[in-house]
Coordinates of C-alpha atoms and ligand atoms in Angstrom, one line a residue:
M23 CA 38.6 -1.1 15.0
N24 CA 39.7 0.5 17.8
H25 CA 37.2 1.5 20.7
R26 CA 37.3 5.2 22.6
K27 CA 35.0 5.9 25.2
L28 CA 32.2 8.7 24.3
G29 CA 33.6 12.4 27.3
R30 CA 32.6 10.2 30.6
T31 CA 30.1 9.0 30.2
G32 CA 30.0 4.7 29.8
L33 CA 29.3 4.4 26.4
K34 CA 32.4 3.0 23.7
V35 CA 32.6 4.7 20.3
S36 CA 33.9 2.7 16.9
E37 CA 37.3 5.9 16.3
I38 CA 36.0 6.1 13.1
S39 CA 31.9 6.8 12.9
L40 CA 30.5 6.8 9.3
G41 CA 28.2 9.9 8.6
C42 CA 25.2 9.5 6.5
M43 CA 24.1 13.0 4.9
A44 CA 24.8 11.8 1.5
F45 CA 22.5 9.6 1.3
G46 CA 19.8 11.4 -0.2
R47 CA 21.2 13.5 -1.5
W48 CA 24.4 12.9 -3.8
I49 CA 24.5 8.6 -4.1
D50 CA 20.9 7.1 -4.4
E51 CA 19.5 4.5 -1.5
K52 CA 21.5 1.7 -3.7
M53 CA 24.9 2.6 -2.9
S54 CA 24.2 4.4 -0.2
F55 CA 23.1 0.5 1.5
Q56 CA 26.2 -0.4 -0.1
V57 CA 28.6 1.8 1.6
L58 CA 26.7 1.0 5.2
D59 CA 27.5 -2.6 4.2
T60 CA 30.7 -1.9 4.8
A61 CA 31.2 0.4 7.6
L62 CA 29.2 -2.1 9.5
D63 CA 31.5 -5.0 8.5
A64 CA 34.9 -2.5 8.9
G65 CA 34.0 -2.5 11.9
I66 CA 32.2 1.1 12.3
T67 CA 29.8 0.8 14.3
L68 CA 28.6 4.8 15.0
F69 CA 26.3 6.0 12.9
D70 CA 25.4 9.7 12.5
T71 CA 22.5 11.5 10.4
A72 CA 20.2 14.1 11.7
D73 CA 16.5 14.8 10.6
V74 CA 17.7 17.3 7.9
Y75 CA 19.8 14.8 5.7
G76 CA 18.7 14.9 2.3
R77 CA 17.4 16.4 -0.4
G78 CA 15.1 19.9 1.2
M79 CA 19.5 21.1 1.0
D80 CA 20.2 21.6 -1.6
I81 CA 16.7 22.0 -3.1
G82 CA 15.5 24.5 -1.1
D83 CA 12.8 22.4 0.4
P84 CA 12.4 21.9 3.8
S85 CA 9.9 19.0 4.4
L86 CA 11.7 17.0 1.6
S87 CA 14.4 16.2 5.0
G88 CA 14.0 13.2 6.2
E89 CA 15.9 10.3 3.3
S90 CA 19.2 10.4 5.1
E91 CA 16.7 8.8 7.9
T92 CA 14.7 6.9 6.1
I93 CA 17.8 5.5 4.2
L94 CA 19.2 4.0 7.6
G95 CA 16.1 3.2 9.3
R96 CA 15.6 0.7 5.9
W97 CA 18.6 -0.3 6.0
L98 CA 19.1 -1.1 10.0
K99 CA 16.4 -4.1 9.6
G100 CA 18.1 -6.2 11.5
K101 CA 21.2 -5.4 12.5
R102 CA 19.4 -2.2 15.3
D103 CA 21.6 -3.4 17.8
R104 CA 24.8 -3.0 16.7
I105 CA 24.8 0.1 16.1
I106 CA 24.7 3.1 17.9
L107 CA 22.2 5.4 16.1
A108 CA 22.7 9.6 16.4
T109 CA 20.7 11.7 15.0
K110 CA 20.2 16.0 15.1
V111 CA 17.4 17.9 15.7
H112 CA 17.0 22.0 15.0
G113 CA 17.4 22.7 11.4
R114 CA 14.2 23.5 9.5
V115 CA 12.2 20.7 8.3
G116 CA 8.5 22.3 7.3
S117 CA 7.4 25.7 6.0
G118 CA 5.7 26.9 9.4
P119 CA 7.0 28.6 12.3
N120 CA 7.6 26.2 14.8
D121 CA 9.2 23.8 11.7
A122 CA 12.7 24.4 13.4
G123 CA 14.8 25.3 16.8
Q124 CA 14.9 23.8 19.7
S125 CA 11.2 24.0 21.3
R126 CA 10.0 21.1 23.6
Y127 CA 6.3 22.1 20.9
H128 CA 9.1 21.6 18.1
I129 CA 12.0 19.4 19.8
M130 CA 8.8 16.9 20.5
R131 CA 7.3 16.6 17.2
A132 CA 10.9 16.8 15.4
V133 CA 12.0 13.3 17.8
E134 CA 8.7 11.2 17.0
N135 CA 9.3 12.3 13.0
S136 CA 13.4 10.9 13.4
L137 CA 12.2 7.4 15.0
K138 CA 9.4 6.5 11.8
R139 CA 11.5 7.3 9.8
L140 CA 14.3 4.8 11.7
D141 CA 12.0 2.4 12.1
T142 CA 13.4 1.8 15.9
D143 CA 12.3 2.2 18.6
Y144 CA 15.2 4.6 20.3
I145 CA 17.7 7.1 19.1
D146 CA 21.0 6.3 20.9
L147 CA 22.9 9.7 21.5
Y148 CA 20.4 12.6 20.1
Q149 CA 22.0 15.9 19.4
V150 CA 20.8 20.1 19.1
H151 CA 22.2 20.6 16.1
R152 CA 23.5 24.4 16.5
F153 CA 22.6 26.2 20.0
D154 CA 18.9 28.3 19.7
E155 CA 19.6 32.0 20.3
N156 CA 15.4 31.8 20.8
T157 CA 14.2 29.4 23.5
P158 CA 15.6 28.7 26.6
L159 CA 18.6 26.5 27.1
E160 CA 15.9 24.9 30.3
E161 CA 13.2 24.8 27.9
T162 CA 15.1 22.5 24.9
L163 CA 16.9 20.9 28.2
R164 CA 13.7 19.3 30.1
A165 CA 12.2 18.6 27.2
L166 CA 15.8 16.4 26.1
D167 CA 15.4 14.5 29.1
D168 CA 11.9 13.8 29.1
L169 CA 12.8 12.0 26.5
V170 CA 15.7 10.4 28.4
R171 CA 12.9 8.9 30.9
Q172 CA 10.9 8.0 28.6
G173 CA 13.4 5.3 27.1
K174 CA 12.7 7.5 23.1
V175 CA 16.9 8.7 23.3
R176 CA 19.6 7.3 25.2
Y177 CA 22.3 10.4 26.0
I178 CA 22.0 13.6 24.5
G179 CA 24.9 15.5 22.8
C180 CA 24.7 18.7 21.1
S181 CA 26.7 20.3 17.9
N182 CA 28.1 23.4 16.6
F183 CA 27.5 25.2 20.6
S184 CA 31.5 26.9 21.7
A185 CA 32.7 25.5 25.0
W186 CA 30.6 29.2 27.2
Q187 CA 27.5 27.6 25.8
I188 CA 27.6 23.7 26.5
A189 CA 28.9 24.9 30.5
K190 CA 25.8 27.4 30.8
A191 CA 24.1 25.1 29.1
H192 CA 25.8 22.2 32.7
G193 CA 24.9 25.1 35.1
I194 CA 21.6 24.0 34.0
S195 CA 21.6 21.0 34.0
A196 CA 23.2 20.2 37.5
L197 CA 21.1 23.0 39.0
Q198 CA 17.8 21.6 38.0
G199 CA 18.6 18.0 38.2
L200 CA 18.5 17.4 34.0
E201 CA 20.4 15.2 32.3
R202 CA 23.6 17.2 30.8
F203 CA 24.7 17.2 27.4
E204 CA 27.8 14.6 26.9
S205 CA 29.4 15.1 23.8
V206 CA 29.5 18.2 21.3
Q207 CA 30.5 17.5 17.2
P208 CA 32.2 20.5 16.1
Q209 CA 34.0 20.5 12.3
Y210 CA 37.8 20.2 12.7
S211 CA 40.5 19.2 10.9
L212 CA 43.9 20.5 9.5
I213 CA 42.2 22.4 7.2
A214 CA 39.8 24.4 9.9
R215 CA 42.0 24.2 13.6
Q216 CA 39.3 26.6 15.7
I217 CA 38.0 24.7 18.7
E218 CA 42.1 24.1 19.7
Q219 CA 41.4 26.9 21.7
E220 CA 39.1 26.4 24.0
L221 CA 35.9 24.1 22.9
L222 CA 38.8 21.3 23.2
P223 CA 40.9 22.4 26.4
F224 CA 37.3 22.8 27.5
C225 CA 35.9 18.6 27.1
R226 CA 39.5 17.7 28.9
S227 CA 38.6 20.1 32.0
E228 CA 35.3 18.7 31.2
Q229 CA 34.8 15.4 30.1
V230 CA 32.6 15.9 27.2
G231 CA 32.6 13.4 24.5
V232 CA 34.1 14.7 21.1
I233 CA 32.4 13.7 18.1
V234 CA 34.1 15.5 14.8
Y235 CA 32.3 16.0 11.1
S236 CA 34.8 16.9 7.7
P237 CA 37.8 15.5 8.6
L238 CA 39.2 15.1 5.5
G239 CA 37.4 18.8 5.3
R240 CA 34.6 17.5 3.0
G241 CA 37.4 16.2 0.4
M242 CA 39.7 19.0 -0.2
L243 CA 42.4 17.0 2.3
T244 CA 42.4 14.1 0.2
G245 CA 43.5 16.0 -2.4
K246 CA 41.6 15.5 -5.5
Y247 CA 40.3 19.2 -5.8
R248 CA 43.6 21.4 -7.9
L249 CA 43.3 24.9 -8.0
G250 CA 42.6 26.6 -11.0
E251 CA 40.4 23.3 -12.0
A252 CA 37.1 22.3 -12.3
P253 CA 36.3 19.3 -9.5
P254 CA 36.6 15.6 -10.7
E255 CA 32.9 14.1 -11.8
G256 CA 30.4 13.2 -9.4
T257 CA 32.1 14.9 -6.2
R258 CA 30.6 17.0 -4.1
A259 CA 32.0 20.1 -5.9
A260 CA 31.5 18.9 -8.8
A261 CA 27.7 19.2 -7.2
G262 CA 28.3 22.1 -5.7
E263 CA 28.3 22.2 -2.4
K264 CA 28.3 25.3 -1.0
R265 CA 30.2 24.5 2.6
L266 CA 32.9 22.4 0.1
Q267 CA 33.2 25.3 -2.5
S268 CA 34.1 27.3 -0.1
L269 CA 36.3 26.1 1.2
M270 CA 38.4 26.3 -2.3
A271 CA 37.7 29.3 -2.9
Q272 CA 41.0 29.8 0.3
T273 CA 43.5 29.9 -1.7
D274 CA 45.7 29.1 1.7
N275 CA 44.0 25.6 2.3
F276 CA 45.3 24.5 -1.2
E277 CA 48.3 25.8 -0.6
L278 CA 48.4 23.3 2.9
V279 CA 47.1 20.2 1.2
D280 CA 50.1 21.4 -0.8
K281 CA 52.8 21.3 1.7
L282 CA 51.1 17.6 3.8
K283 CA 51.4 16.3 1.1
P284 CA 55.5 14.9 1.4
F285 CA 54.4 14.4 4.8
A286 CA 51.4 11.1 4.4
E287 CA 54.8 10.2 0.6
R288 CA 56.8 9.8 3.2
R289 CA 55.2 8.1 5.4
D290 CA 53.7 6.0 1.4
C291 CA 50.4 6.3 2.8
T292 CA 47.0 8.6 1.5
L293 CA 46.2 12.3 2.4
A294 CA 43.5 10.8 4.2
Q295 CA 45.0 8.5 5.9
F296 CA 47.4 11.2 8.2
A297 CA 44.4 13.4 8.0
L298 CA 42.6 10.4 10.1
A299 CA 45.7 9.7 11.8
W300 CA 46.5 13.4 12.7
V301 CA 42.6 14.3 14.2
L302 CA 42.8 11.1 15.9
N303 CA 45.9 12.0 17.3
S304 CA 44.6 13.9 20.2
P305 CA 43.2 11.4 23.3
V306 CA 40.4 13.5 23.7
I307 CA 38.5 13.0 20.6
S308 CA 36.3 10.6 20.5
S309 CA 35.5 9.4 17.2
A310 CA 36.4 11.3 14.1
I311 CA 33.1 10.8 11.2
L312 CA 33.7 10.2 7.8
G313 CA 31.6 10.5 5.4
A314 CA 32.3 8.2 2.0
S315 CA 29.7 8.2 -1.1
K316 CA 31.5 5.3 -2.2
P317 CA 32.2 1.6 -0.5
Q318 CA 35.5 2.8 -1.6
H319 CA 36.7 5.7 0.3
I320 CA 36.1 3.6 3.9
M321 CA 38.4 0.8 2.8
D322 CA 40.7 3.9 1.8
A323 CA 40.8 5.1 4.7
L324 CA 40.8 1.9 7.7
P325 CA 44.6 2.0 7.4
Y326 CA 45.0 5.5 9.1
A327 CA 45.5 3.5 12.3
E328 CA 48.1 2.3 11.5
Q329 CA 49.6 5.8 11.4
K330 CA 51.2 7.4 14.5
L331 CA 51.8 10.4 13.8
T332 CA 55.4 11.8 16.1
D333 CA 56.0 15.2 17.7
E334 CA 57.9 16.8 15.8
E335 CA 55.5 16.1 12.7
L336 CA 53.3 17.0 14.7
A337 CA 55.2 20.5 15.4
E338 CA 55.6 20.9 11.6
I339 CA 52.3 20.0 11.6
D340 CA 51.6 23.3 13.7
K341 CA 54.3 25.7 11.9
L342 CA 52.6 25.4 8.8
C343 CA 49.2 25.7 10.1
G344 CA 50.6 29.3 11.0
I345 CA 50.7 27.4 14.7
S346 CA 52.3 29.3 17.7
Q347 CA 53.1 26.5 20.3
A348 CA 52.9 28.1 24.0
E349 CA 56.8 28.5 25.0
Ligands
LIG157 N1 26.9 18.5 12.8 C1 27.5 19.4 11.7 O1 27.5 20.4 11.3 C2 27.2 19.0 9.9 C3 28.1 19.3 9.1 C4 29.0 18.7 8.7 C5 28.5 17.1 8.8 N2 27.9 16.5 9.2 C6 28.6 15.2 10.1 O2 29.6 14.5 9.7 C7 29.7 13.6 8.4 C8 30.9 14.0 8.1 O3 31.1 15.5 6.8 P1 32.3 14.7 5.3 O4 31.1 13.9 4.5 O5 31.9 17.5 5.1 O6 33.5 14.8 5.6 P2 34.5 14.4 5.4 O7 35.2 13.5 5.9 O8 35.3 15.4 5.3 O9 34.8 14.3 3.4 C9 34.0 13.3 3.0 C10 34.6 13.6 1.2 O10 35.6 13.1 1.4 C11 35.3 12.7 0.1 N3 36.2 10.9 0.3 C12 36.6 10.1 1.4 N4 37.3 9.3 0.9 C13 38.3 9.7 0.2 C14 39.2 8.7 -0.7 N5 39.2 8.0 -0.2 N6 38.9 9.7 -2.0 C15 38.7 10.2 -2.3 N7 37.9 10.6 -2.0 C16 37.5 10.9 -0.4 C17 33.8 12.4 -0.3 O11 33.5 13.0 -0.8 P3 32.5 13.3 -2.8 O12 31.3 12.5 -2.0 O13 32.8 14.4 -3.1 O14 33.6 12.3 -3.3 C18 33.0 12.5 0.4 O15 32.1 13.0 0.8 C19 27.9 13.8 7.7 O16 28.0 12.5 7.2 C20 27.9 14.2 9.1 O17 26.9 13.4 9.6 C21 27.7 17.2 10.4

C-alpha cells in the first residue's frame, strides 16, 4: 500500500482508506470486523467514520446513530497505534435543538460521545461533516482548536465544503492563530467530477489534503447495476440507499459506465480497479475512501495500484465525460 502526505501536514495516509459507513447499517458487527481485519492486513491505515453512521440514518431515528463508531471502537482494541482514526461531527444525533451543527455546545458534547463510542482518548482527524450556515465559523474553529490543545484531536478537517468556504475558514484561522482545516472530504469519481473546477485547484494551491468519498460511485462504477434491471440482492441499491438510487435514476451514468468498461477490459482489470486508479491518478488526492461491505471488496480493489493511466486514456475519458481541457 502506498502512502501520501495529507496536504501540508507531516501525516502520511494510505492512498486507499476504509469507509466505515456500512457498519451497523448494512452489515453486522461480525462482517464489519472481517472487513476491518482485511483492510488492516492489506496495509490500509486510514479509517473514516462519522457520529451519524448507523441504522438511524435510514429509519429516521437519530438517537440510533453511532453504531459505526461503536463497532470500530470494539475492533480497535490493541490496534489503536496502527491506525489513523477519522470521524465527523455535524449531523443530527438527537431530536433536541442543539443535537446537530457546529456550535461550541454541540461539538464539545459530540466529541465526548464519539470518544466514548470509539473507546479511545484521541481522534486523529476530526472533520466537520458539512458547512454550517447557522454558526459563525470562528465559534466552530475555536472549539476545534480547543480540542487540539486538549489532546483530544490531532488534526481538523472539513467535508463537503466548497473552495470559498475553506478559504474563509483559513482566513479566520490565520487571523486568530487557530488550527486550520488541513483536509477536505468531497465526493469524487468518474461520475462525480464537479470538484475539478474549483476545489482541486484550490487544494493544490493551499496544500489542503483531499480525502475523497464514493470513488466507486456507491457501487455504480463496479458495473454491477444494469439499466432497467432490479439491483442484485444484498446490495445497497436493493436496500434502498437514497443517494445511490438518485445516481441510478440518471441514464447517462449507466451510459458512461458502459463506455468505460472497454478501458478496463483493455487493461485486463476490473472497472472498480480502473475507477480507483483514475481517482488516484491526481497527485492532489491524498486518499480515496473505499466502501466495502465484504472483505472481498478490498481484495478486489487492491490491484488498482498496478494501473498507471496514460495521457491518451485520460484525454479519451475526459472526452467521454464531456470535459474539455483548456488549450
Ligand atoms: N463525507 C460525506 O458526506 C460522505 C458521504 C458518503 C460516504 N462517505 C465516506 O466514504 C466512504 C465510502 O463511500 P461509499 O461506500 O459510497 O464508496 P464507494 O467505494 O464508491 O462504494 C462502495 C460500494 O461499492 C460496492 N463495491 C465495492 N467494491 C466492490 C466490488 N469489488 N464488487 C462489487 N461491488 C463493490 C459495495 O456495494 P454493496 O455494499 O452494495 O455491495 C460498496 O458498499 C463511506 O464509508 C464513508 O466513510 C462520506
